């Protein structure tokens, strides 16, 4: 099947938002999705975007059962390590189930890696859920190392009430 | 001793920031001075930084007045939007226990809220129990334990193989 990988445009945000929800459902955390295509448009397509996005598109004649031609996406941004400098962080990689097994995921990731290479990034990082064996296998086959296993890294966060409480204690000057 | 200020880092602080990074890291491969300057204070900054500074009469045993720093940048969660990501956070040993670390964390949180971030994220090594306790006492949750997230990295060599295909 023919497909094309291209940079997302503002108009793609409705499709990207749809697929973000599909990925969240797969990860069993769809109740955690709080933003819509409107926030994606504002945050990804202004003069100071907070993320970059690639989409995979198929021709009209290969569209999905519901009529979609945008069938996959990769959302990424740049991070920084005090040890090594800029890195690419691939936040989301997703291909609709009916379009898997055709190299779309591989191509999306390859494009992200290419962008990273052009920006002199020293590595690509991502997070995977520990039960998500298909994804774990996919990334390990591409040379990814599990730093949680080998170095014990854990993701922590302050959000909601905890963040507000911390902020309210900040010195006012 | 309790006098210190927290302020936005300027390009003149880069040598102090590099010194603190080197002291805080056990390993090698620390950024060269020139890169830190360009990456933080060039046309397209990759990071933002706060430093903690004490008055000259309270300088460290080697004569330093910049005694702590925090490095952060903005990332994105497709479910909740903008995030503040805390990359590095360090206070010199002889200046600990005076609330500098706590104040840095509070200012970071205030920055997160002011800039419309839903959350502040970071990573900690599980054997760093001192830091984990510090964060948990202040309300942090461990997403790796609670939700099963694992951090993966693909290094440059392997990345080049992916781009070649």
Tab-separated table of C-alpha atoms in Angstrom:
chain	number	residue	atom	x	y	z
A	1	UNK	CA	0.000	0.000	0.000
A	2	UNK	CA	1.234	3.482	-0.831
A	3	UNK	CA	1.748	5.896	1.997
A	4	UNK	CA	3.425	9.251	2.536
A	5	UNK	CA	5.103	10.661	5.654
A	6	UNK	CA	4.893	14.452	5.920
A	7	UNK	CA	5.056	17.236	8.493
A	8	UNK	CA	1.668	17.847	10.108
A	9	UNK	CA	-0.191	21.077	9.361
A	10	UNK	CA	-2.726	22.859	11.550
A	11	UNK	CA	-5.619	21.224	9.714
A	12	UNK	CA	-4.339	17.770	10.712
A	13	UNK	CA	-5.018	18.441	14.396
A	14	UNK	CA	-8.508	16.902	14.324
A	15	UNK	CA	-7.029	13.659	12.931
A	16	UNK	CA	-4.112	13.781	15.367
A	17	UNK	CA	-6.500	14.337	18.274
A	18	UNK	CA	-8.592	11.356	17.120
A	19	UNK	CA	-5.493	9.117	17.016
A	20	UNK	CA	-4.195	10.434	20.368
A	21	UNK	CA	-7.444	9.152	21.876
A	22	UNK	CA	-7.101	5.806	20.073
A	23	UNK	CA	-3.578	5.423	21.511
A	24	UNK	CA	-4.796	6.408	24.985
A	25	UNK	CA	-7.543	3.763	24.759
A	26	UNK	CA	-4.890	1.157	23.819
A	27	UNK	CA	-2.772	2.288	26.803
A	28	UNK	CA	-5.904	1.914	29.007
A	29	UNK	CA	-5.745	5.551	30.117
A	30	UNK	CA	-8.314	7.326	27.932
A	31	UNK	CA	-9.800	9.092	30.979
A	32	UNK	CA	-6.538	11.002	31.259
A	33	UNK	CA	-6.973	12.796	27.913
A	34	UNK	CA	-8.002	16.332	28.777
A	35	UNK	CA	-7.166	18.368	25.680
A	36	UNK	CA	-8.686	18.529	22.205
A	37	UNK	CA	-7.554	19.516	18.714
A	38	UNK	CA	-7.920	23.199	19.734
A	39	UNK	CA	-5.056	22.997	22.244
A	40	UNK	CA	-2.954	21.061	19.718
A	41	UNK	CA	-3.515	23.805	17.147
A	42	UNK	CA	-2.533	26.507	19.645
A	43	UNK	CA	0.472	24.680	21.108
A	44	UNK	CA	1.938	23.064	17.977
A	45	UNK	CA	1.384	25.585	15.225
A	46	UNK	CA	2.253	28.985	16.660
A	47	UNK	CA	5.542	30.862	16.242
A	48	UNK	CA	6.863	29.057	19.317
A	49	UNK	CA	5.611	25.459	19.019
A	50	UNK	CA	5.952	23.091	21.979
A	51	UNK	CA	5.988	19.977	19.837
A	52	UNK	CA	6.541	18.760	16.286
A	53	UNK	CA	4.408	16.225	14.498
A	54	UNK	CA	4.647	13.954	11.470
A	55	UNK	CA	1.639	12.215	9.933
A	56	UNK	CA	1.294	9.181	7.689
A	57	UNK	CA	-1.198	9.557	4.870
A	58	UNK	CA	-2.660	7.003	2.448
A	59	UNK	CA	-4.382	7.724	-0.903
A	60	UNK	CA	-8.209	8.131	-1.018
A	61	UNK	CA	-8.692	4.642	-2.430
A	62	UNK	CA	-6.972	3.109	0.645
A	63	UNK	CA	-8.781	5.181	3.280
A	64	UNK	CA	-9.947	3.575	6.535
A	65	UNK	CA	-13.448	2.159	7.087
A	66	UNK	CA	-14.512	5.502	8.596
A	67	UNK	CA	-13.029	7.421	5.684
A	68	UNK	CA	-9.720	8.622	7.174
A	69	UNK	CA	-6.604	9.055	5.035
A	70	UNK	CA	-4.378	10.205	7.890
A	71	UNK	CA	-3.623	6.862	9.534
A	72	UNK	CA	-0.586	7.363	11.758
A	73	UNK	CA	1.450	10.021	13.554
A	74	UNK	CA	4.613	10.671	15.513
A	75	UNK	CA	4.727	13.535	18.015
A	76	UNK	CA	8.130	14.628	19.287
A	77	UNK	CA	10.080	17.513	20.822
A	78	UNK	CA	13.627	18.382	21.828
A	79	UNK	CA	15.001	17.828	25.275
A	80	UNK	CA	18.377	18.663	26.789
A	81	UNK	CA	20.829	16.715	28.837
A	82	UNK	CA	23.446	18.441	30.953
A	83	UNK	CA	25.678	15.453	30.159
A	84	UNK	CA	25.224	15.191	26.411
A	85	UNK	CA	23.318	18.120	24.928
A	86	UNK	CA	20.175	18.067	22.748
A	87	UNK	CA	18.117	14.895	22.330
A	88	UNK	CA	14.909	14.064	20.505
A	89	UNK	CA	12.077	12.779	22.642
A	90	UNK	CA	9.452	10.799	20.765
A	91	UNK	CA	6.353	11.281	22.892
A	92	UNK	CA	3.853	9.366	20.725
A	93	UNK	CA	4.131	6.911	17.831
A	94	UNK	CA	0.902	5.395	16.544
A	95	UNK	CA	-0.466	3.636	13.468
A	96	UNK	CA	-4.127	2.651	13.189
A	97	UNK	CA	-4.511	-1.158	13.599
A	98	UNK	CA	-5.785	-1.727	10.034
A	99	UNK	CA	-2.667	-0.080	8.613
A	100	UNK	CA	-0.010	-1.916	10.568
A	101	UNK	CA	2.537	-4.333	9.142
A	102	UNK	CA	3.282	-2.144	6.113
A	103	UNK	CA	6.297	-0.241	7.424
A	104	UNK	CA	4.421	2.927	8.376
A	105	UNK	CA	5.564	2.904	12.024
A	106	UNK	CA	9.117	2.222	10.924
A	107	UNK	CA	9.010	5.112	8.426
A	108	UNK	CA	7.566	7.544	10.949
A	109	UNK	CA	10.282	6.668	13.434
A	110	UNK	CA	12.957	6.840	10.772
A	111	UNK	CA	11.834	10.377	9.919
A	112	UNK	CA	11.990	11.416	13.570
A	113	UNK	CA	15.484	9.930	13.792
A	114	UNK	CA	16.431	11.829	10.623
A	115	UNK	CA	15.245	15.131	12.117
A	116	UNK	CA	17.230	14.352	15.249
A	117	UNK	CA	20.324	13.632	13.199
A	118	UNK	CA	19.995	16.966	11.360
A	119	UNK	CA	19.733	18.820	14.678
A	120	UNK	CA	22.851	17.034	15.996
A	121	UNK	CA	20.902	15.188	18.664
A	122	UNK	CA	22.904	12.553	20.494
A	123	UNK	CA	19.984	10.192	21.087
A	124	UNK	CA	16.267	9.550	20.789
A	125	UNK	CA	14.347	8.850	23.998
A	126	UNK	CA	10.857	7.543	24.603
A	127	UNK	CA	8.706	5.939	27.279
A	128	UNK	CA	6.916	2.591	26.985
A	129	UNK	CA	4.509	0.894	29.387
A	130	UNK	CA	5.960	-2.215	30.979
A	131	UNK	CA	3.124	-4.496	29.760
A	132	UNK	CA	3.193	-3.217	26.154
A	133	UNK	CA	5.182	-6.140	24.702
A	134	UNK	CA	4.574	-5.418	20.980
A	135	UNK	CA	5.977	-1.903	21.412
A	136	UNK	CA	8.801	-3.023	23.710
A	137	UNK	CA	9.836	-5.607	21.090
A	138	UNK	CA	9.594	-3.056	18.257
A	139	UNK	CA	11.838	-0.517	19.994
A	140	UNK	CA	14.352	-3.055	21.275
A	141	UNK	CA	14.693	-4.377	17.714
A	142	UNK	CA	15.662	-0.836	16.679
A	143	UNK	CA	18.408	-0.712	19.287
A	144	UNK	CA	16.561	0.907	22.199
A	145	UNK	CA	17.881	0.247	25.688
A	146	UNK	CA	15.635	0.064	28.738
A	147	UNK	CA	17.163	2.653	31.065
A	148	UNK	CA	14.609	1.947	33.778
A	149	UNK	CA	15.905	-1.631	33.915
A	150	UNK	CA	19.620	-0.886	33.471
A	151	UNK	CA	19.950	2.386	35.412
A	152	UNK	CA	16.818	2.506	37.557
A	153	UNK	CA	15.321	5.694	36.115
A	154	UNK	CA	11.776	6.473	37.268
A	155	UNK	CA	9.400	9.119	35.933
A	156	UNK	CA	8.090	11.433	38.628
A	157	UNK	CA	5.621	14.271	38.432
A	158	UNK	CA	3.987	17.072	40.398
A	159	UNK	CA	0.531	17.855	39.090
A	160	UNK	CA	-2.840	19.232	40.061
A	161	UNK	CA	-3.104	19.985	43.751
A	162	UNK	CA	0.515	19.069	44.532
A	163	UNK	CA	1.783	21.544	41.923
A	164	UNK	CA	-0.592	24.325	43.083
A	165	UNK	CA	0.391	23.848	46.710
A	166	UNK	CA	4.080	24.028	45.866
A	167	UNK	CA	3.548	27.140	43.756
A	168	UNK	CA	1.534	28.904	46.466
A	169	UNK	CA	4.433	28.522	48.846
A	170	UNK	CA	6.797	30.326	46.435
A	171	UNK	CA	8.234	33.646	47.679
A	172	UNK	CA	6.279	36.641	46.395
A	173	UNK	CA	8.508	39.558	45.400
B	1	UNK	CA	23.443	31.565	57.260
B	2	UNK	CA	20.167	32.035	55.455
B	3	UNK	CA	20.788	34.753	52.902
B	4	UNK	CA	20.472	33.673	49.329
B	5	UNK	CA	18.694	34.799	46.204
B	6	UNK	CA	17.268	32.833	43.317
B	7	UNK	CA	17.526	34.482	39.936
B	8	UNK	CA	17.364	33.680	36.243
B	9	UNK	CA	20.729	32.520	34.949
B	10	UNK	CA	22.591	34.822	32.566
B	11	UNK	CA	25.298	33.974	30.043
B	12	UNK	CA	27.949	35.026	32.580
B	13	UNK	CA	26.757	32.183	34.865
B	14	UNK	CA	27.613	29.423	32.367
B	15	UNK	CA	31.019	28.623	33.866
B	16	UNK	CA	29.431	28.302	37.334
B	17	UNK	CA	26.638	26.099	35.932
B	18	UNK	CA	29.207	23.868	34.247
B	19	UNK	CA	31.182	23.656	37.516
B	20	UNK	CA	28.037	22.611	39.427
B	21	UNK	CA	27.091	20.056	36.759
B	22	UNK	CA	30.550	18.474	36.968
B	23	UNK	CA	30.437	18.341	40.777
B	24	UNK	CA	26.974	16.774	40.754
B	25	UNK	CA	27.821	14.058	38.231
B	26	UNK	CA	29.823	10.956	38.992
B	27	UNK	CA	30.443	10.101	35.330
B	28	UNK	CA	32.238	11.830	32.494
B	29	UNK	CA	30.912	13.112	29.134
B	30	UNK	CA	29.908	16.489	30.537
B	31	UNK	CA	29.152	19.240	28.073
B	32	UNK	CA	31.947	21.458	26.883
B	33	UNK	CA	31.678	25.078	28.049
B	34	UNK	CA	30.949	26.436	24.582
B	35	UNK	CA	27.933	24.190	24.003
B	36	UNK	CA	26.231	25.152	27.284
B	37	UNK	CA	26.526	28.797	26.309
B	38	UNK	CA	25.143	28.398	22.788
B	39	UNK	CA	22.464	25.895	23.834
B	40	UNK	CA	21.122	28.082	26.634
B	41	UNK	CA	21.771	31.615	25.492
B	42	UNK	CA	21.885	31.417	21.699
B	43	UNK	CA	19.104	32.077	19.192
B	44	UNK	CA	17.096	28.972	20.087
B	45	UNK	CA	17.600	28.078	23.743
B	46	UNK	CA	17.187	24.386	24.543
B	47	UNK	CA	16.925	25.095	28.253
B	48	UNK	CA	16.166	27.685	30.946
B	49	UNK	CA	18.039	27.987	34.202
B	50	UNK	CA	17.768	29.460	37.713
B	51	UNK	CA	20.804	29.904	39.953
B	52	UNK	CA	21.042	30.287	43.723
B	53	UNK	CA	23.515	32.948	44.809
B	54	UNK	CA	24.862	33.857	48.263
B	55	UNK	CA	26.465	37.193	49.273
B	56	UNK	CA	30.242	37.494	48.932
B	57	UNK	CA	30.729	37.237	52.707
B	58	UNK	CA	29.100	33.787	52.640
B	59	UNK	CA	30.945	32.386	49.628
B	60	UNK	CA	31.960	28.723	49.513
B	61	UNK	CA	35.324	27.485	50.769
B	62	UNK	CA	36.733	27.862	47.209
B	63	UNK	CA	35.257	31.357	46.851
B	64	UNK	CA	32.081	30.674	44.837
B	65	UNK	CA	28.861	32.647	45.296
B	66	UNK	CA	26.736	30.661	42.829
B	67	UNK	CA	25.929	27.601	44.938
B	68	UNK	CA	22.973	25.890	43.274
B	69	UNK	CA	21.051	25.693	40.018
B	70	UNK	CA	18.013	24.197	38.335
B	71	UNK	CA	17.765	23.569	34.598
B	72	UNK	CA	14.382	23.079	32.937
B	73	UNK	CA	12.584	23.261	29.602
B	74	UNK	CA	9.087	22.816	28.246
B	75	UNK	CA	7.841	19.507	26.898
B	76	UNK	CA	4.414	18.322	25.767
B	77	UNK	CA	1.931	15.690	26.802
B	78	UNK	CA	-0.679	15.038	24.096
B	79	UNK	CA	-3.225	14.294	26.855
B	80	UNK	CA	-2.801	17.391	29.023
B	81	UNK	CA	-0.685	19.853	27.048
B	82	UNK	CA	2.379	21.837	28.094
B	83	UNK	CA	4.639	20.472	30.783
B	84	UNK	CA	7.610	21.885	32.644
B	85	UNK	CA	10.392	19.314	32.599
B	86	UNK	CA	13.002	19.555	35.334
B	87	UNK	CA	16.263	18.331	33.820
B	88	UNK	CA	18.767	19.076	36.550
B	89	UNK	CA	18.695	20.376	40.101
B	90	UNK	CA	21.672	20.685	42.435
B	91	UNK	CA	22.787	22.515	45.578
B	92	UNK	CA	26.415	22.376	46.761
B	93	UNK	CA	26.789	20.119	49.812
B	94	UNK	CA	28.036	22.823	52.156
B	95	UNK	CA	24.915	24.901	51.378
B	96	UNK	CA	22.301	22.225	52.007
B	97	UNK	CA	19.814	22.305	54.850
B	98	UNK	CA	19.103	26.030	54.465
B	99	UNK	CA	16.008	25.693	52.287
B	100	UNK	CA	17.683	26.525	48.973
B	101	UNK	CA	16.469	23.314	47.303
B	102	UNK	CA	12.943	23.830	48.595
B	103	UNK	CA	12.856	27.403	47.341
B	104	UNK	CA	14.124	26.356	43.900
B	105	UNK	CA	11.377	23.750	43.678
B	106	UNK	CA	8.745	26.261	44.712
B	107	UNK	CA	9.886	28.841	42.143
B	108	UNK	CA	9.864	26.140	39.464
B	109	UNK	CA	6.301	25.206	40.411
B	110	UNK	CA	5.243	28.834	40.264
B	111	UNK	CA	6.848	29.118	36.818
B	112	UNK	CA	4.958	26.003	35.710
B	113	UNK	CA	1.621	27.404	36.850
B	114	UNK	CA	2.328	30.879	35.377
B	115	UNK	CA	3.243	29.403	31.982
B	116	UNK	CA	0.108	27.276	31.776
B	117	UNK	CA	1.798	23.934	32.430
B	118	UNK	CA	-0.453	21.207	33.831
B	119	UNK	CA	2.368	19.342	35.428
B	120	UNK	CA	6.060	19.296	36.272
B	121	UNK	CA	7.878	16.107	35.251
B	122	UNK	CA	11.361	14.753	35.879
B	123	UNK	CA	13.271	11.504	36.267
B	124	UNK	CA	15.125	10.212	39.289
B	125	UNK	CA	17.262	7.102	39.666
B	126	UNK	CA	15.548	4.652	42.002
B	127	UNK	CA	18.653	4.251	44.168
B	128	UNK	CA	18.675	8.003	44.830
B	129	UNK	CA	16.446	7.559	47.859
B	130	UNK	CA	17.373	10.969	49.302
B	131	UNK	CA	15.998	12.777	46.237
B	132	UNK	CA	12.978	10.495	45.895
B	133	UNK	CA	12.022	11.167	49.532
B	134	UNK	CA	12.547	14.927	49.026
B	135	UNK	CA	10.127	14.916	46.088
B	136	UNK	CA	7.580	12.504	47.563
B	137	UNK	CA	7.377	14.563	50.781
B	138	UNK	CA	6.259	17.439	48.587
B	139	UNK	CA	3.557	15.474	46.791
B	140	UNK	CA	5.292	13.940	43.764
B	141	UNK	CA	3.975	10.679	42.320
B	142	UNK	CA	6.139	7.951	40.800
B	143	UNK	CA	4.655	7.193	37.360
B	144	UNK	CA	7.000	4.289	36.781
B	145	UNK	CA	5.687	2.542	39.890
B	146	UNK	CA	2.052	3.668	39.570
B	147	UNK	CA	1.521	3.279	35.812
B	148	UNK	CA	4.449	1.185	34.587
B	149	UNK	CA	6.286	3.700	32.393
B	150	UNK	CA	9.814	2.720	31.417
B	151	UNK	CA	12.429	5.087	29.922
B	152	UNK	CA	14.126	3.936	26.737
B	153	UNK	CA	16.940	5.501	24.747
B	154	UNK	CA	18.340	4.859	21.293
B	155	UNK	CA	21.901	6.105	21.071
B	156	UNK	CA	23.419	7.884	18.070
B	157	UNK	CA	24.985	4.779	16.500
B	158	UNK	CA	21.701	2.901	16.418
B	159	UNK	CA	19.834	6.049	15.335
B	160	UNK	CA	22.041	6.380	12.272
B	161	UNK	CA	21.126	2.808	11.287
B	162	UNK	CA	17.425	3.699	11.504
B	163	UNK	CA	17.818	6.785	9.323
B	164	UNK	CA	19.773	4.831	6.726
B	165	UNK	CA	16.866	2.497	6.000
